[in-house]
Coordinates of C-alpha atoms in Angstrom, one line a residue:
X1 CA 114.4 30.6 -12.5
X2 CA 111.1 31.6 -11.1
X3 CA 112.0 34.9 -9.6
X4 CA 113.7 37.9 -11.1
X5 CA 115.9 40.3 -9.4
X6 CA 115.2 44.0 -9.9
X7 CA 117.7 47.0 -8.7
X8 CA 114.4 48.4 -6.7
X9 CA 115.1 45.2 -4.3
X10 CA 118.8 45.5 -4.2
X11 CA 119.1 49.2 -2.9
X12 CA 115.8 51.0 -2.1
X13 CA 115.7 54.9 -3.2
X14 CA 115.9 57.5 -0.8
X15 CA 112.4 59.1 -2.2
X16 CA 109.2 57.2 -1.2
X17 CA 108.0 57.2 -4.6
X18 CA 107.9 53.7 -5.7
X19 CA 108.9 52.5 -8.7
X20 CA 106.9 50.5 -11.1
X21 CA 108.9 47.1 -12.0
X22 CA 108.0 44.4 -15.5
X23 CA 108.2 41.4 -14.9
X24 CA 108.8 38.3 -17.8
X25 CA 107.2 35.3 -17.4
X26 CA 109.1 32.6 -18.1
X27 CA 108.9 30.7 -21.7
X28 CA 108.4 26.9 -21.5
X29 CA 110.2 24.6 -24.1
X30 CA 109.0 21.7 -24.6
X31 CA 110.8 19.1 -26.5
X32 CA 109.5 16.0 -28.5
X33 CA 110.4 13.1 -26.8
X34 CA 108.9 9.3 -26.4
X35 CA 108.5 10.0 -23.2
X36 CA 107.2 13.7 -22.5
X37 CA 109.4 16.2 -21.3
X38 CA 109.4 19.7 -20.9
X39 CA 112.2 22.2 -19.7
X40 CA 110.7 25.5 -18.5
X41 CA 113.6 28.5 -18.2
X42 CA 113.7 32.4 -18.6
X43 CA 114.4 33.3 -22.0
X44 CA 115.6 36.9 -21.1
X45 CA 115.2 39.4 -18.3
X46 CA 113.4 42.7 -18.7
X47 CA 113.4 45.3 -16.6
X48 CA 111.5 48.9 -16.8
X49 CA 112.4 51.7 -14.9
X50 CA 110.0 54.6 -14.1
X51 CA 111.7 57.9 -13.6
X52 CA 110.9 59.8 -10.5
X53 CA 110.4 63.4 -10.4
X54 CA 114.3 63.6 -8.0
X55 CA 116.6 61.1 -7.9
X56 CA 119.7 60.3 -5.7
X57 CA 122.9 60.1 -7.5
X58 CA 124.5 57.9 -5.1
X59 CA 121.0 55.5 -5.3
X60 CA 121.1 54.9 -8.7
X61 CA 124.9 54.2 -8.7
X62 CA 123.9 51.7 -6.1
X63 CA 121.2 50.3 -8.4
X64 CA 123.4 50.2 -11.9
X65 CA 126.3 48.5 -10.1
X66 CA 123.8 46.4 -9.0
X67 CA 122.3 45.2 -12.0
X68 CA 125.4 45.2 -14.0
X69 CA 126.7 42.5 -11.5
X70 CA 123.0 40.4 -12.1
X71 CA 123.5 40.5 -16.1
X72 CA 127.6 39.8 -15.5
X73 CA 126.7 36.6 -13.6
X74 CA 123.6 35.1 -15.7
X75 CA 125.8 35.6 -18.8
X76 CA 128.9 33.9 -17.7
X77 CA 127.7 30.9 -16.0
X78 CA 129.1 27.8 -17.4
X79 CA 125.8 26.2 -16.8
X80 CA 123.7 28.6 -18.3
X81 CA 125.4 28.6 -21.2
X82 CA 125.8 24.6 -21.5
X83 CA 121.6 24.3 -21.1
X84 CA 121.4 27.3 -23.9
X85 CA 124.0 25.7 -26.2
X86 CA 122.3 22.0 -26.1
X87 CA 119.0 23.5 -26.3
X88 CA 119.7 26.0 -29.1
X89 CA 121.1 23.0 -31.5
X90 CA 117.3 21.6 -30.6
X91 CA 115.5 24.5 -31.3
X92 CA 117.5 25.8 -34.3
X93 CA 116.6 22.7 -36.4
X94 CA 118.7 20.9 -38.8
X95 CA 121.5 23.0 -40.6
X96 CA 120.0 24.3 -44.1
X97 CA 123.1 25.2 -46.3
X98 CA 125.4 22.1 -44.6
X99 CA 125.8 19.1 -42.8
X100 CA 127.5 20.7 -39.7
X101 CA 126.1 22.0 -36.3
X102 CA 129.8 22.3 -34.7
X103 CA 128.3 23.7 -31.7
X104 CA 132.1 23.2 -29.9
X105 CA 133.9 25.1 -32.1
X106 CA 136.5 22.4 -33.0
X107 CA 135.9 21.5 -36.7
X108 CA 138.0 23.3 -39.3
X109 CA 136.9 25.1 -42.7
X110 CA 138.5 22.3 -44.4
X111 CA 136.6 19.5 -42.8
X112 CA 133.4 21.8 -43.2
X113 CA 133.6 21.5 -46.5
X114 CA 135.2 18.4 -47.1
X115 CA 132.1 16.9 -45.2
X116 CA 129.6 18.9 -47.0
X117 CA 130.8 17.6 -50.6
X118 CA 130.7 14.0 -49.1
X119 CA 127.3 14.3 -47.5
X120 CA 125.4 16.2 -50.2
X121 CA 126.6 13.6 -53.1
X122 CA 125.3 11.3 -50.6
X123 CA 122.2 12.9 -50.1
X124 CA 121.7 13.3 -54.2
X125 CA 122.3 9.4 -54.9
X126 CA 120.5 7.6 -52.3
X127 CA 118.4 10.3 -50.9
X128 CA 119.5 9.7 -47.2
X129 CA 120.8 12.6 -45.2
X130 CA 123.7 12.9 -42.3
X131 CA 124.3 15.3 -39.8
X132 CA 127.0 15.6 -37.5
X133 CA 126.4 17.8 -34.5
X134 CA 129.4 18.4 -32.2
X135 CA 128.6 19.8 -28.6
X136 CA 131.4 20.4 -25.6
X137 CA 129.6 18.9 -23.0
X138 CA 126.2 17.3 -21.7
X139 CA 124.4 18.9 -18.6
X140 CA 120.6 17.9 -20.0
X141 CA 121.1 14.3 -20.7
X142 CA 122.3 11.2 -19.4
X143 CA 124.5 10.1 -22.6
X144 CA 125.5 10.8 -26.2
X145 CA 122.6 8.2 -27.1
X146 CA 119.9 10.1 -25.2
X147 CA 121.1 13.1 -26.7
X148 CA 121.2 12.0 -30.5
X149 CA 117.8 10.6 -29.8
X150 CA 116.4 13.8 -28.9
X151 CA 117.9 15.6 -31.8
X152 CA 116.4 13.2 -34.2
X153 CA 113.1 13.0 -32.5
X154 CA 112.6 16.9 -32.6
X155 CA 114.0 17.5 -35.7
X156 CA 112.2 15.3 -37.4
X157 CA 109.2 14.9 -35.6
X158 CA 107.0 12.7 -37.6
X159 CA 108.1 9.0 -39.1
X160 CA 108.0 10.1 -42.6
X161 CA 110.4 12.6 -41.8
X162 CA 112.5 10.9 -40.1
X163 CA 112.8 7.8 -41.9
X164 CA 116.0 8.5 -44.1
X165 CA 117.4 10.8 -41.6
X166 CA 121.0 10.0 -39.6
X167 CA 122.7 11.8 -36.6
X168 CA 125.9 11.7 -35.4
X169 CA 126.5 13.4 -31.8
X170 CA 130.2 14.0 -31.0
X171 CA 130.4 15.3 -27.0
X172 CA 134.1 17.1 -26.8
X173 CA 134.5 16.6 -23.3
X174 CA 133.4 13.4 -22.4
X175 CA 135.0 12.0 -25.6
X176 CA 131.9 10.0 -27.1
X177 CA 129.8 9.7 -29.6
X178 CA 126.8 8.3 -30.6
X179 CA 124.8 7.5 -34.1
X180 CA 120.8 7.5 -34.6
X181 CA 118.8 7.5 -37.5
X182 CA 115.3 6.8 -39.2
X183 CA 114.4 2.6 -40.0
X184 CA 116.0 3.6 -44.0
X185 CA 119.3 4.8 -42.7
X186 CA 119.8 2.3 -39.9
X187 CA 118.9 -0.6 -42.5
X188 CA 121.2 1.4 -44.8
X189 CA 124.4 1.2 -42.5
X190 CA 124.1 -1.7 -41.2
X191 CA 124.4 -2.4 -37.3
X192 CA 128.1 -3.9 -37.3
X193 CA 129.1 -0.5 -39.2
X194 CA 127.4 1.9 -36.4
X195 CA 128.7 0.2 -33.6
X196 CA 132.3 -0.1 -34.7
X197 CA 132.0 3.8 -35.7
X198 CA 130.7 4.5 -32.4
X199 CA 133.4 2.7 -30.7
X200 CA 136.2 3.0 -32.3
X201 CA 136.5 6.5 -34.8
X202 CA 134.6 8.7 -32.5
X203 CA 136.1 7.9 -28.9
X204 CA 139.7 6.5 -29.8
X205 CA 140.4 10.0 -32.2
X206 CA 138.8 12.6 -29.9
X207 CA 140.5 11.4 -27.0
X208 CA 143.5 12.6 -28.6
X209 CA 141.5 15.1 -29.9
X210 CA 141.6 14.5 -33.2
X211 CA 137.9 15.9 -33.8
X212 CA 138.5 17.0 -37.2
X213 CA 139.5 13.1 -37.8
X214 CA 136.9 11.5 -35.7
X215 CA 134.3 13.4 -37.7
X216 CA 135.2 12.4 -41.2
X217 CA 136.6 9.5 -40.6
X218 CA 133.3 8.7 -39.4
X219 CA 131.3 10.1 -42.5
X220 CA 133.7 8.3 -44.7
X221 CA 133.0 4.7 -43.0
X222 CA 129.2 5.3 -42.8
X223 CA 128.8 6.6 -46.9
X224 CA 131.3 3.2 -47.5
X225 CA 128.7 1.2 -45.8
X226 CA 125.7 2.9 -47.6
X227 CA 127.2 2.5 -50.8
X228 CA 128.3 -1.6 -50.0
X229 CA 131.9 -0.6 -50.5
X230 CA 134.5 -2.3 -48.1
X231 CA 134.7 -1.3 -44.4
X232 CA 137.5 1.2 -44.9
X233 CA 138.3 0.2 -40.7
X234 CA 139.0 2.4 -38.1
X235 CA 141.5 4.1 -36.0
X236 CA 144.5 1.5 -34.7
X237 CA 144.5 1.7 -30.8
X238 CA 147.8 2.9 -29.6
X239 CA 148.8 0.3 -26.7
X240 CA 148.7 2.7 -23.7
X241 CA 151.2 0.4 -21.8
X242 CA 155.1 1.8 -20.4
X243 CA 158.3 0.1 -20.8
X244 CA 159.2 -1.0 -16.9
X245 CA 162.2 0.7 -16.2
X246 CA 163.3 -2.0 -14.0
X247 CA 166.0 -4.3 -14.8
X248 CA 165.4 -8.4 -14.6
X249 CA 167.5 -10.7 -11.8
X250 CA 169.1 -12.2 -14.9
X251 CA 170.0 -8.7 -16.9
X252 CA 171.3 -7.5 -13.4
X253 CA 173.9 -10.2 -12.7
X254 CA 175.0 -10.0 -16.6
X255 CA 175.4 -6.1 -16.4
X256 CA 177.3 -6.9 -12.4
X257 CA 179.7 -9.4 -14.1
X258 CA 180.3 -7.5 -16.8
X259 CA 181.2 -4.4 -14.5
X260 CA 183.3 -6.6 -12.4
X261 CA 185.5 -7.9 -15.4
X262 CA 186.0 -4.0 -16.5
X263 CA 186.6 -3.0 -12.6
X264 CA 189.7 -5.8 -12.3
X265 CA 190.7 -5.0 -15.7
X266 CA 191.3 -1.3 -14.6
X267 CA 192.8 -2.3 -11.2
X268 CA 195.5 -4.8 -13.2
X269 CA 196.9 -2.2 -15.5
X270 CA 197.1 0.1 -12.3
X271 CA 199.5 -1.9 -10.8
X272 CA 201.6 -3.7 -13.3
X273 CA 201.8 -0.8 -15.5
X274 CA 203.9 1.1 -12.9
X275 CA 205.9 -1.8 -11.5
X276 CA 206.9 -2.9 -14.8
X277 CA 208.3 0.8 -15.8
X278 CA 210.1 0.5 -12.7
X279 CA 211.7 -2.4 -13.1
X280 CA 212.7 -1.0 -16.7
X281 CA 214.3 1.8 -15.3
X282 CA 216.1 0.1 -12.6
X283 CA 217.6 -2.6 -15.1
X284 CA 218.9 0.6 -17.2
X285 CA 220.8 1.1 -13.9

């Protein structure tokens, strides 16, 4: 956003003396990347007001309406806050004190630390460290991969760095995942590992969004794999498919012979149960 809005354009004051507007330039981010990229967006919007001598009432009603309405819209636009929220996680750096960026909010206290006691033993044995980043949805990048690759590569920027580091991106809305990581980690996992984690625990549980599951599930198959311990699996795919409700030609004409024998059954006793208590009582006679 190149150009800012100031009250002064909105509503112009009744007095011709002008008033003196600040302007931010915008901050430019740029982000790590093999190839180079570089996002360029306004980190804030500062405005300064210089008080004339007499001021209209009804003016600067006009102008704080007006600029109330600016900041309502720029803080509740979905997009705004999608770019900030995937650009904050690269910003911010790897979590310090856990193993958890849950950016989407869907991750419980108990999975928190669950996954921190997993990941830290983890980290203390064989010196390779996992994060799992969750965000509710993409607007910057193509994919999960691109994503996960981006994390890594501005994280960590250098190889060294890098090298025994793993990342695992779990998008909310799209229900996907992805898994990077440094040459030690990959070669630590194992590629028949990653790929079954990244299609099976991560999409089949957060499509019934079972994030809290898809999460450590996840970290529990990837430390198994690290520490040559059998593949504990993953989730069993539920077979989507109905029931047809429709009967078969051969399960019709049993269910239509069947009806027919009750059907004459019903229409015998109706008639021979009467005559014969009329012939009964005729006999009697």
């Amino acid at each position: 956003m190149e150009t800012l809005l100031s009250p002064r354009a909105l509503s112009p004051p009744l007095n011709s003396k002008p008033l003196s507007t600040h302007q931010t330039k915008p901050t430019s981010h740029s982000l790590s990347l093999s190839k180079s990229t570089t996002f360029s967006g306004p980190k804030h919007l500062s405005t300064r007001f210089t008080k004339p001598e007499s001021r209209n009432w009804l003016t600067d009603a006009k102008q704080g309406l007006a600029a109330l309405a600016l900041s309502l819209t720029l803080s509740f636009s979905p997009v705004g806050t999608a770019l900030a929220s995937e650009f904050n996680i690269l910003n911010d750096g790897p979590p310090k004190d856990t193993y958890v960026v849950d950016d989407a909010g869907v991750l419980s206290r108990v999975t928190k630390s669950d996954l921190k006691k997993l990941l830290s033993d983890l980290e203390y044995r064989k010196k390779l460290r996992l994060n799992f980043i969750t965000v509710r949805k993409l607007t910057s990048k193509a994919d999960a991969f691109e994503y996960a690759d981006q994390v890594l590569e501005k994280w960590y920027p250098s190889i060294e760095e890098g090298n025994n580091k793993g990342i695992v991106v779990l998008i909310t809305s799209q229900k996907e995942g992805a898994i990077t990581g440094g040459p030690a980690f990959i070669e630590a996992v194992g590629e028949n590992i990653l790929d079954a984690t990244v299609s099976e625990n991560l999409p089949v549980l957060a499509t019934d969004e079972k994030y809290n599951e898809a999460v450590y599930s996840s970290a529990k198959r990837l430390v198994a794999a690290i520490d040559g311990l059998p593949d504990p699996g993953g989730p069993t795919v539920k077979d989507s498919k109905r029931e047809s409700n429709f009967k078969t030609k051969e399960e019709t004409d049993e269910k239509r012979g069947q009806f027919s024998l009750v059907v004459g059954g019903l229409l015998v006793i109706a008639f021979v149960v009467p005559m014969a208590q009329y012939f009964a009582y005729v006999s009697r006679k």
